[in-house]
Amino acid sequence: EVASSEAASSPSSSSPPPTPNPKPPTLHRCVALLQTCPKTLAALKQIHAHAIRTRVPLAHPLLAKHLVFALAALSPSPLPYAHRVFSLVPNPTVFTFNTMIRAYAESPIPGPALLVHRRMRAAGAPPDSHTYPFLLKALAKLMALRDGEKIHAQSLKNGLETLVFVQNSLVHFYGACGLFESAYKVFERMPERNLVTWNSIINGFALNGRPNEVLTLFREMTAENGGGGGDVEPDGFTLVSLLCACAELGALALGRRVHLYLIKVGLYRNSHVGNALIDLYAKCGSVEDAHKVFDEMGVAKTVVSWTSLIVGLALNGLGEEALELFRVMERERLVPTEITLLGVLYACSHCGLVDDGFRYFDRMREEYGIVPKIEHYGCMVDLLGRAGRVEEAHDYIANMPSEPNAVVWRTLLGACAMHKKLDLGEAAWARLVELDPGHSGDYVLLSNLYAAVGRWADVHRLRRSMLKGGVRKTPGHSLVELGNYVYEFVMGDRSHPESEKIYEKLEEIAKRLRLEGYAPRTTNVLADIEEEEKETALNYHSERLAIAFALLKSAPGTPIRIVKNLRVCADCHLVTKLISKIYEREIVVRDRSRFHHFRGGACSCKDYW
DNA sequence: ATAGGGTTAG
């Protein structure tokens, strides 16, 4: 390139009057150019070439500083290029190290940020106030817990830990790694907290399935506002986390209040907020509201909004509507993501549309160039398995290009339990024992399978090995929102102050059920082991307590919404159908995996779940 | 030049 430098600089000389001797370009001229030029790759390359031609030393830290910074600021950033420029500098400044770490932290491949930091340490360049926030962002993305803990320790030694920015980053980091207790420990000790601090800790709990802590912290945050401490007003980030927590709890009334607040403060135009609202309403079983938010989003609608509604419709048993929405999306020439397609396959599998599922799977690759991931293959296994084509589902697993994981085998085991396929079920179990031993849900599925084919000895053998292995079944609980509160019921719960009345109501329900010709099944063992501890009668399954309580406490004719952490057992499903008819109530139960809209003695899942 | 947000198969 050097040889051609004369020629390269000559094109301007072809134009008449040739300037006799242009001002000799200098390092500073290049730097000035880098700061003022249009921020495009082409412009930066041109300046880089110019620097080479005019023999500016490429190893000069000042040039590297500006060139690396400008390259890192591009999106997408040409990281290999930026890194090559960076590598040429023997003594980069802390600023340049930070720039490089940030570039990786914000890229899809944050791993090399660690290497840059290692080089920084080796070069004896001490970190400054910016280094750890960038580095922790990369480590949070990588969920590199050990490395992050080391950085935490270093920051305590060199004093950087006292900075709010570093503390915020640590809170975020621990939350992203799933260690919300550690996040909270850092949070607790912070003498100074700002909006980002609160958002980070609230999101940390929201990400890790702790919705109640989210609500508590939100209250604390807004209470502190009036008092002495901070000057924090919730923003869009805070409210998205809050809406997430409401969605998880199924707290529709609280979610609606948040919605009203959003309108009041003008945050409803924020597309992330809109998406969170769609998700909230869909996860609370209120499809009309989800649709309304979607329609009102206007230009704020993104592919995520479409995806959220597609998944939401599928979740609520409206697979046909989900697929119709996808067709509209295609007509509008929007480009679906791999998650959109996952939603579409999910819709097919929840509605038994096997052929549609295969068609979409093929189109996903052919038309959209999306490489199917294990999640997509998992959907296909579910699609076949649910439809009773269990052998085909097994062949599908055997032939899929990615290594089947525990979830895939669990899907097959579930299908085997549903369709009484003992041999394949035991084969799936054998793989699960290797891949994810001690998973209580797998014991439940296999036990159901044994019970379904009448192998009671095996049921008891499995039960014993479960006890011996210390495998604890997830206790079932149900949530129901009334007024401003979310009430939680566990199996056989007597802790509620109105326990007495609830159990009286259950008696009354049982009486009316018998009049309708319902007889509790004697093969309860199946249902029993499936979902709740077996000591207590089916009557006291957590959702029955919640339904009885809601019947007592809410106005006649109003819908009852229950959120359950496990799957509804067959007996409760039947009973809830009958209650919806006898008491003329719409009852919406959100299962571990789907919705059941009970109305007039029937369920939206068409008894297929 | 500093930190944070939504959708995902059982």
XYZ file of C-alpha atoms (C1' of nucleotides) in Angstrom:
619
model
C 0.000 0.000 0.000
C 2.898 2.266 0.742
C 4.237 1.954 -2.795
C 0.945 3.041 -4.246
C 0.707 5.971 -1.936
C 2.011 8.421 -4.508
C -0.435 7.208 -7.109
C -3.241 7.136 -4.632
C -2.744 10.708 -3.659
C -2.562 11.847 -7.249
C -6.187 11.696 -8.440
C -6.726 15.193 -7.157
C -3.777 16.351 -9.257
C -5.634 15.291 -12.389
C -8.060 18.099 -11.789
C -6.625 21.421 -13.057
C -5.073 23.864 -11.145
C -2.823 21.464 -9.205
C -2.182 22.846 -5.761
C 1.561 23.155 -5.579
C 2.158 21.624 -2.168
C -0.874 20.932 -0.020
C -0.443 21.410 3.696
C 1.433 18.352 4.938
C -1.096 16.033 6.541
C -0.341 15.297 10.096
C -1.442 13.004 12.834
C -3.650 15.777 14.122
C -5.287 16.241 10.785
C -6.255 12.546 10.785
C -7.626 12.864 14.284
C -9.626 15.915 13.278
C -10.959 14.039 10.260
C -11.978 11.077 12.413
C -13.923 13.381 14.692
C -15.748 15.262 11.979
C -16.225 12.722 9.204
C -19.569 10.995 8.563
C -19.785 7.955 10.807
C -19.723 5.283 8.147
C -17.367 2.375 7.643
C -16.398 3.688 4.216
C -15.422 7.125 5.562
C -13.397 5.609 8.395
C -11.586 3.261 6.030
C -10.761 6.207 3.811
C -9.204 8.091 6.695
C -7.351 4.971 7.758
C -5.996 4.651 4.207
C -5.135 8.338 4.265
C -3.161 7.822 7.450
C -1.238 4.993 5.829
C -0.513 7.031 2.711
C 0.703 10.001 4.685
C 2.815 7.799 6.930
C 1.112 8.607 10.170
C 2.435 5.954 12.547
C -0.377 3.466 12.971
C 0.951 2.436 16.339
C 0.447 5.945 17.633
C -1.913 5.741 20.597
C -3.713 8.935 19.664
C -4.670 7.698 16.220
C -5.692 4.287 17.578
C -7.774 5.941 20.271
C -9.900 7.824 17.794
C -10.019 5.180 15.096
C -10.982 2.369 17.481
C -13.550 4.600 19.119
C -15.122 5.560 15.821
C -15.171 1.942 14.622
C -16.683 0.767 17.897
C -19.422 3.360 17.598
C -20.628 1.944 14.281
C -23.539 -0.441 14.360
C -22.941 -3.143 13.633
C -19.389 -2.600 14.713
C -16.660 -4.204 12.554
C -15.076 -5.800 15.595
C -12.309 -7.806 13.917
C -11.204 -4.627 12.124
C -11.329 -2.540 15.285
C -9.423 -5.224 17.151
C -6.661 -5.319 14.475
C -6.197 -1.556 14.763
C -6.168 -1.913 18.542
C -3.589 -4.725 18.410
C -1.097 -2.520 16.554
C -0.764 -0.173 19.496
C 1.882 -1.228 21.991
C 0.634 1.040 24.771
C -3.047 1.791 24.453
C -4.506 4.264 26.904
C -7.099 3.202 29.452
C -9.663 4.951 27.275
C -8.828 2.687 24.335
C -8.951 -0.442 26.496
C -12.361 0.665 27.758
C -13.577 1.378 24.250
C -12.591 -2.089 23.112
C -14.209 -3.760 26.138
C -17.406 -1.787 25.590
C -17.475 -2.689 21.899
C -17.433 -6.391 22.808
C -19.861 -5.927 25.692
C -22.423 -4.464 23.323
C -21.810 -6.974 20.554
C -23.338 -10.415 20.159
C -19.958 -11.952 21.108
C -18.986 -10.407 24.449
C -16.387 -13.091 25.239
C -13.270 -11.253 23.972
C -13.969 -8.398 26.400
C -12.354 -10.664 28.984
C -9.272 -11.081 26.809
C -8.940 -7.327 26.408
C -9.197 -6.937 30.166
C -6.539 -9.599 30.643
C -4.219 -7.729 28.276
C -4.946 -4.564 30.187
C -3.903 -6.205 33.450
C -0.822 -7.709 31.867
C 0.159 -4.272 30.546
C -0.158 -2.887 34.046
C -2.791 -0.382 32.963
C -4.991 0.217 35.991
C -8.754 0.171 35.435
C -10.633 3.430 35.805
C -14.202 4.287 36.725
C -15.452 3.154 33.282
C -13.687 -0.170 32.958
C -15.795 -2.300 35.301
C -19.224 -1.146 34.125
C -18.317 -2.184 30.576
C -16.654 -5.391 31.667
C -19.534 -6.361 33.961
C -21.979 -5.759 31.150
C -20.065 -8.285 29.046
C -19.874 -10.735 31.938
C -23.596 -10.345 32.624
C -24.348 -11.261 29.025
C -22.033 -14.264 29.294
C -23.470 -15.138 32.715
C -19.841 -15.629 33.700
C -20.477 -15.769 37.408
C -16.959 -16.653 38.565
C -15.285 -13.962 36.459
C -17.768 -11.376 37.677
C -17.140 -12.338 41.273
C -13.411 -11.874 40.675
C -14.061 -8.401 39.302
C -16.226 -7.694 42.332
C -13.312 -8.718 44.591
C -10.837 -6.599 42.623
C -13.116 -3.594 42.810
C -13.284 -3.951 46.571
C -9.468 -3.949 46.712
C -8.828 -1.023 44.415
C -11.667 1.074 45.729
C -13.649 1.282 42.496
C -16.481 -0.567 44.220
C -17.449 2.646 45.994
C -18.632 4.154 42.700
C -22.374 4.098 42.070
C -21.818 3.072 38.460
C -19.811 0.038 39.499
C -22.364 -0.887 42.160
C -25.213 -0.579 39.674
C -23.305 -2.805 37.290
C -22.785 -5.378 40.020
C -26.488 -5.364 40.872
C -27.304 -5.894 37.214
C -24.620 -8.548 36.844
C -25.808 -10.665 39.775
C -29.417 -10.330 38.652
C -28.528 -11.474 35.143
C -26.688 -14.491 36.579
C -29.777 -15.460 38.574
C -28.253 -14.578 41.949
C -30.823 -12.103 43.097
C -29.728 -12.539 46.714
C -26.227 -11.341 45.842
C -27.716 -8.509 43.807
C -29.780 -7.508 46.797
C -26.757 -7.655 49.106
C -24.956 -5.102 46.947
C -28.127 -3.023 46.664
C -28.723 -3.023 50.418
C -25.288 -1.665 51.187
C -25.463 1.176 48.675
C -25.398 4.552 50.413
C -26.510 6.314 47.273
C -29.116 4.954 44.863
C -30.340 6.418 41.643
C -33.068 5.455 39.173
C -30.802 2.914 37.485
C -30.041 1.276 40.823
C -33.738 0.747 41.446
C -34.393 -0.424 37.915
C -31.512 -2.892 38.097
C -32.604 -4.508 41.348
C -36.277 -4.538 40.346
C -35.449 -6.102 37.021
C -33.172 -8.603 38.733
C -36.126 -9.884 40.749
C -38.450 -9.724 37.741
C -36.039 -11.811 35.670
C -35.783 -14.439 38.344
C -39.403 -15.154 39.027
C -39.735 -13.075 42.195
C -42.742 -10.896 41.342
C -43.649 -10.212 44.951
C -40.232 -8.704 45.632
C -40.706 -6.565 42.526
C -43.922 -5.130 43.914
C -42.380 -4.556 47.338
C -39.360 -2.771 45.883
C -41.552 -0.679 43.647
C -43.494 0.491 46.675
C -40.250 1.251 48.521
C -38.928 3.137 45.554
C -41.953 5.349 45.233
C -42.203 5.834 49.008
C -38.589 6.939 49.199
C -39.427 9.573 46.655
C -41.449 11.621 49.106
C -39.115 10.976 52.007
C -35.520 11.892 52.594
C -33.500 9.610 50.319
C -33.581 9.706 46.583
C -35.136 11.724 43.900
C -36.345 8.864 41.799
C -39.394 8.797 39.620
C -40.166 5.488 37.881
C -39.558 5.514 34.131
C -40.326 3.173 31.240
C -37.712 0.661 32.367
C -39.183 0.445 35.854
C -42.677 -0.004 34.546
C -41.732 -2.715 32.075
C -40.290 -4.733 34.968
C -43.399 -4.046 36.995
C -45.677 -5.151 34.172
C -43.609 -8.323 33.853
C -44.144 -9.072 37.507
C -47.895 -8.448 37.135
C -47.952 -10.758 34.121
C -46.215 -13.497 36.045
C -48.528 -13.133 39.030
C -51.577 -12.866 36.790
C -52.358 -9.640 38.637
C -54.712 -8.195 36.074
C -56.208 -5.453 38.243
C -52.797 -4.217 39.335
C -51.603 -4.381 35.735
C -54.558 -2.265 34.689
C -53.652 0.336 37.292
C -50.106 0.420 35.949
C -51.608 0.854 32.480
C -53.642 3.865 33.630
C -50.543 5.329 35.261
C -48.611 4.887 32.014
C -51.253 6.815 30.139
C -51.181 9.530 32.790
C -47.438 10.050 32.567
C -47.345 9.665 28.789
C -45.240 6.501 28.645
C -47.772 4.577 26.581
C -46.017 5.559 23.378
C -42.910 3.637 24.415
C -42.901 0.466 22.336
C -41.267 -1.635 25.048
C -44.053 -0.631 27.386
C -46.644 -1.492 24.744
C -45.094 -4.919 24.258
C -45.055 -5.528 27.989
C -48.752 -4.582 28.114
C -49.607 -7.023 25.330
C -47.775 -9.709 27.255
C -49.479 -8.720 30.510
C -52.975 -8.958 29.107
C -52.231 -12.152 27.206
C -50.734 -13.767 30.317
C -53.754 -12.678 32.346
C -56.059 -14.334 29.843
C -57.526 -11.071 28.631
C -57.009 -11.463 24.913
C -59.288 -8.553 23.962
C -57.161 -6.118 25.954
C -53.958 -7.492 24.452
C -55.436 -6.958 21.003
C -56.576 -3.462 21.899
C -53.096 -2.420 23.067
C -51.651 -3.887 19.886
C -54.105 -1.979 17.696
C -53.511 1.265 19.547
C -49.736 1.034 19.310
C -49.724 2.395 15.776
C -46.228 3.133 14.543
C -44.690 1.979 17.814
C -45.558 -1.590 16.797
C -42.480 -3.702 16.165
C -41.956 -7.291 15.196
C -41.797 -7.995 18.940
C -45.346 -6.640 19.336
C -46.572 -9.006 16.636
C -44.648 -11.877 18.185
C -46.028 -11.162 21.650
C -49.589 -11.185 20.394
C -49.071 -14.333 18.314
C -47.660 -16.159 21.343
C -50.395 -14.664 23.540
C -53.167 -15.892 21.273
C -51.630 -19.356 21.076
C -51.286 -19.470 24.855
C -54.994 -18.769 25.175
C -55.975 -21.590 22.845
C -56.576 -19.292 19.887
C -54.145 -20.977 17.521
C -56.156 -20.210 14.401
C -56.213 -16.510 15.267
C -52.479 -16.619 15.971
C -51.814 -18.064 12.525
C -54.150 -15.555 10.909
C -52.221 -12.754 12.602
C -48.998 -14.216 11.248
C -50.479 -14.173 7.747
C -51.385 -10.499 8.146
C -47.862 -9.849 9.328
C -46.465 -11.487 6.219
C -48.819 -9.504 3.998
C -47.428 -6.347 5.574
C -43.960 -7.513 4.567
C -42.656 -7.585 8.111
C -39.701 -9.866 8.670
C -40.416 -12.445 11.373
C -37.681 -13.450 13.789
C -36.842 -16.914 15.008
C -39.007 -16.185 18.033
C -41.969 -15.261 15.845
C -41.636 -18.621 14.136
C -41.350 -20.300 17.505
C -44.649 -18.663 18.403
C -46.184 -19.909 15.174
C -45.014 -23.477 15.799
C -46.181 -23.159 19.396
C -49.625 -22.127 18.081
C -49.723 -25.156 15.786
C -48.711 -27.540 18.531
C -51.210 -26.153 21.042
C -54.007 -26.549 18.530
C -53.087 -29.878 17.001
C -52.356 -28.393 13.555
C -49.675 -30.905 12.622
C -49.540 -30.291 8.868
C -49.493 -26.519 9.289
C -46.644 -26.926 11.724
C -44.523 -28.827 9.231
C -45.352 -26.328 6.492
C -44.253 -23.405 8.654
C -41.140 -25.248 9.736
C -40.076 -25.670 6.097
C -40.969 -22.111 5.188
C -38.990 -20.842 8.151
C -35.811 -22.179 6.565
C -36.632 -21.670 2.918
C -38.282 -18.261 2.933
C -36.802 -16.590 5.966
C -33.427 -18.282 6.120
C -33.878 -18.958 9.811
C -31.791 -21.858 11.045
C -34.017 -23.868 13.377
C -32.747 -24.074 16.932
C -33.341 -26.744 19.522
C -36.460 -24.855 20.648
C -37.974 -25.161 17.173
C -37.220 -28.878 17.051
C -38.739 -29.146 20.516
C -41.953 -27.631 19.193
C -42.059 -30.188 16.411
C -41.632 -33.036 18.887
C -44.478 -31.570 20.920
C -46.589 -31.160 17.795
C -46.242 -34.826 16.863
C -46.392 -36.090 20.415
C -49.547 -34.244 21.407
C -51.277 -35.423 18.260
C -50.606 -39.004 19.337
C -47.899 -39.619 16.741
C -45.451 -40.564 19.470
C -43.353 -42.993 17.408
C -42.859 -40.321 14.763
C -41.895 -37.866 17.489
C -39.257 -40.340 18.659
C -37.899 -40.775 15.133
C -37.851 -37.025 14.786
C -35.642 -36.743 17.861
C -33.349 -39.464 16.558
C -32.885 -37.590 13.276
C -32.648 -34.015 14.411
C -29.362 -32.257 13.728
C -28.879 -30.747 17.160
C -28.189 -32.862 20.198
C -31.571 -33.389 21.919
C -31.583 -31.841 25.365
C -33.548 -32.667 28.496
C -36.507 -30.493 27.494
C -36.917 -32.394 24.229
C -36.883 -35.759 25.995
C -39.248 -34.392 28.617
C -41.629 -33.353 25.857
C -41.569 -36.895 24.533
C -42.091 -38.336 28.002
C -45.098 -36.038 28.431
C -46.550 -37.251 25.137
C -45.957 -40.858 26.219
C -47.824 -40.207 29.479
C -50.676 -38.635 27.540
C -50.921 -41.474 25.012
C -49.874 -44.393 27.230
C -46.698 -45.344 25.361
C -44.787 -47.266 27.982
C -41.725 -48.384 25.995
C -40.925 -45.023 24.467
C -41.642 -43.353 27.780
C -39.107 -45.525 29.556
C -36.591 -44.793 26.780
C -37.106 -41.058 27.257
C -36.796 -41.509 31.018
C -33.456 -43.288 30.563
C -32.104 -40.262 28.662
C -33.504 -37.847 31.237
C -31.802 -39.680 34.095
C -28.493 -38.948 32.353
C -29.203 -35.422 31.173
C -31.071 -33.909 34.119
C -31.213 -36.255 37.094
C -33.403 -35.385 40.046
C -35.922 -33.328 38.080
C -39.125 -33.831 40.048
C -41.400 -33.138 37.052
C -39.949 -36.145 35.227
C -40.812 -38.439 38.134
C -44.347 -37.106 38.011
C -44.640 -37.726 34.266
C -43.275 -41.268 34.454
C -45.465 -42.002 37.431
C -48.485 -40.793 35.472
C -47.508 -43.054 32.628
C -47.223 -46.079 34.916
C -50.563 -45.222 36.509
C -52.214 -44.777 33.127
C -51.249 -48.297 32.074
C -52.062 -49.745 35.493
C -48.514 -50.483 36.618
C -49.144 -49.589 40.237
C -46.125 -51.465 41.555
C -43.927 -49.279 39.378
C -45.743 -46.181 40.594
C -44.848 -47.083 44.165
C -41.300 -48.108 43.297
C -40.773 -44.732 41.637
C -42.294 -42.932 44.584
C -39.886 -44.699 46.944
C -36.838 -43.914 44.799
C -37.976 -40.325 44.690
C -38.090 -40.168 48.482
C -34.801 -42.003 48.795
C -33.108 -39.697 46.305
C -34.403 -36.662 48.156
C -36.260 -35.444 45.059
C -38.821 -32.930 46.245
C -41.921 -32.296 44.223
C -42.693 -28.652 43.536
C -45.576 -27.778 45.863
C -48.668 -26.626 44.018
C -50.083 -23.214 44.628
C -52.767 -21.017 43.098
C -53.055 -17.271 43.026
C -56.235 -15.289 42.764
C -56.507 -11.534 42.609
C -59.345 -9.788 44.394
C -59.432 -6.045 44.873
C -55.923 -4.837 45.485
C -54.510 -8.104 46.661
C -53.185 -11.292 45.214
C -54.132 -14.210 47.477
C -52.125 -17.350 47.459
C -53.455 -20.793 48.319
C -51.508 -23.965 48.738
C -52.861 -27.461 48.938
C -55.073 -28.047 51.969
C -54.382 -24.492 53.104
C -55.988 -23.521 56.405
C -53.931 -20.429 57.043
C -56.416 -18.017 55.547
C -58.421 -16.044 58.146
C -61.645 -17.037 56.400
C -60.600 -20.631 56.099
C -63.750 -21.811 57.808
C -66.040 -20.207 55.262
C -63.916 -21.419 52.379
C -64.230 -25.022 53.499
C -67.972 -24.584 53.973
C -68.167 -23.295 50.424
C -66.221 -26.331 49.229
C -68.772 -28.572 50.937
C -71.590 -26.738 49.207
C -69.801 -27.035 45.848
C -69.297 -30.769 46.395
C -73.001 -31.176 47.109
C -74.055 -29.339 43.972
C -71.519 -31.251 41.897
C -73.043 -34.540 43.051
C -76.467 -33.282 42.021
C -74.991 -32.733 38.570
C -74.008 -36.373 38.517
C -70.324 -35.918 39.239
C -68.619 -38.675 41.183
C -65.025 -38.171 42.280
C -62.922 -40.749 40.557
C -61.418 -43.576 42.469
C -58.395 -43.568 40.183
C -57.409 -40.331 41.803
C -53.956 -41.612 42.464
C -53.020 -40.581 38.962
C -54.250 -37.053 39.352
C -52.972 -36.957 42.858
C -49.410 -37.840 42.121
C -49.507 -35.703 39.048
C -49.936 -32.412 40.776
C -50.210 -32.242 44.526
C -49.152 -34.086 47.620
C -51.361 -37.079 47.870
C -52.310 -37.061 51.567
C -55.198 -34.676 51.141
C -58.284 -35.212 49.062
C -58.606 -33.748 45.598
C -61.116 -31.328 47.032
C -58.366 -29.363 48.621
C -56.194 -28.857 45.570
C -55.028 -25.281 45.655
C -57.139 -24.078 42.740
C -60.302 -25.386 44.381
C -59.580 -23.327 47.467
C -58.908 -20.320 45.278
C -62.118 -20.836 43.297
C -64.198 -21.283 46.448
C -62.684 -18.125 47.897
C -63.371 -16.163 44.706
C -66.967 -17.429 44.578
C -67.415 -16.187 48.141
C -65.757 -12.840 47.640
C -66.584 -11.586 44.167
C -69.809 -10.314 42.650
C -72.032 -12.899 40.920
C -71.345 -13.115 37.211
C -67.836 -11.650 37.348
C -65.071 -13.761 35.867
C -62.680 -15.583 38.192
C -59.000 -15.696 37.287
C -56.643 -18.227 38.774
C -52.921 -18.620 38.174
C -51.479 -22.019 38.980
C -47.802 -22.996 39.092
C -48.393 -26.598 38.027
C -50.608 -28.217 35.460
C -54.278 -28.642 36.245
C -55.105 -32.254 37.079
C -57.791 -34.055 35.115
C -60.178 -34.157 38.048
C -59.901 -30.456 38.807
C -60.357 -29.752 35.118
C -63.657 -31.621 35.090
C -64.800 -30.019 38.313
C -63.978 -26.521 37.118
C -65.991 -27.100 33.960
C -68.982 -28.074 36.083
C -68.555 -25.142 38.459
C -68.506 -22.735 35.518
C -71.897 -24.087 34.529
C -73.508 -24.419 37.949
C -72.411 -21.030 39.217
C -72.630 -19.294 35.846
C -69.113 -17.959 36.099
C -66.399 -17.662 33.571
C -63.318 -19.158 35.179
C -59.938 -18.521 33.612
C -57.147 -20.756 34.849
C -53.611 -20.120 33.780
C -51.760 -23.367 33.927
C -48.054 -23.909 33.991
C -48.154 -24.108 30.226
C -51.438 -22.723 28.942
C -54.818 -21.169 29.604
C -58.135 -22.789 30.314
C -61.158 -20.596 29.727
C -64.034 -22.404 31.427
C -67.500 -21.279 30.455
C -70.906 -22.972 30.539
C -69.425 -26.368 31.352
C -66.785 -26.408 28.606
C -63.129 -25.454 28.364
C -61.309 -23.603 25.598
C -58.599 -26.268 25.552
C -61.195 -28.754 24.310
C -59.852 -31.158 26.935
C -56.574 -31.296 25.066
C -53.704 -30.113 27.235
C -16.967 8.081 26.618
C -19.878 5.444 32.018
C -25.005 1.358 34.237
C -30.776 -0.744 33.151
C -36.088 -2.785 29.606
C -40.160 -6.636 26.255
C -41.316 -11.975 22.983
C -38.877 -18.202 23.408
C -40.397 -25.421 23.087
C -42.399 -29.497 28.672
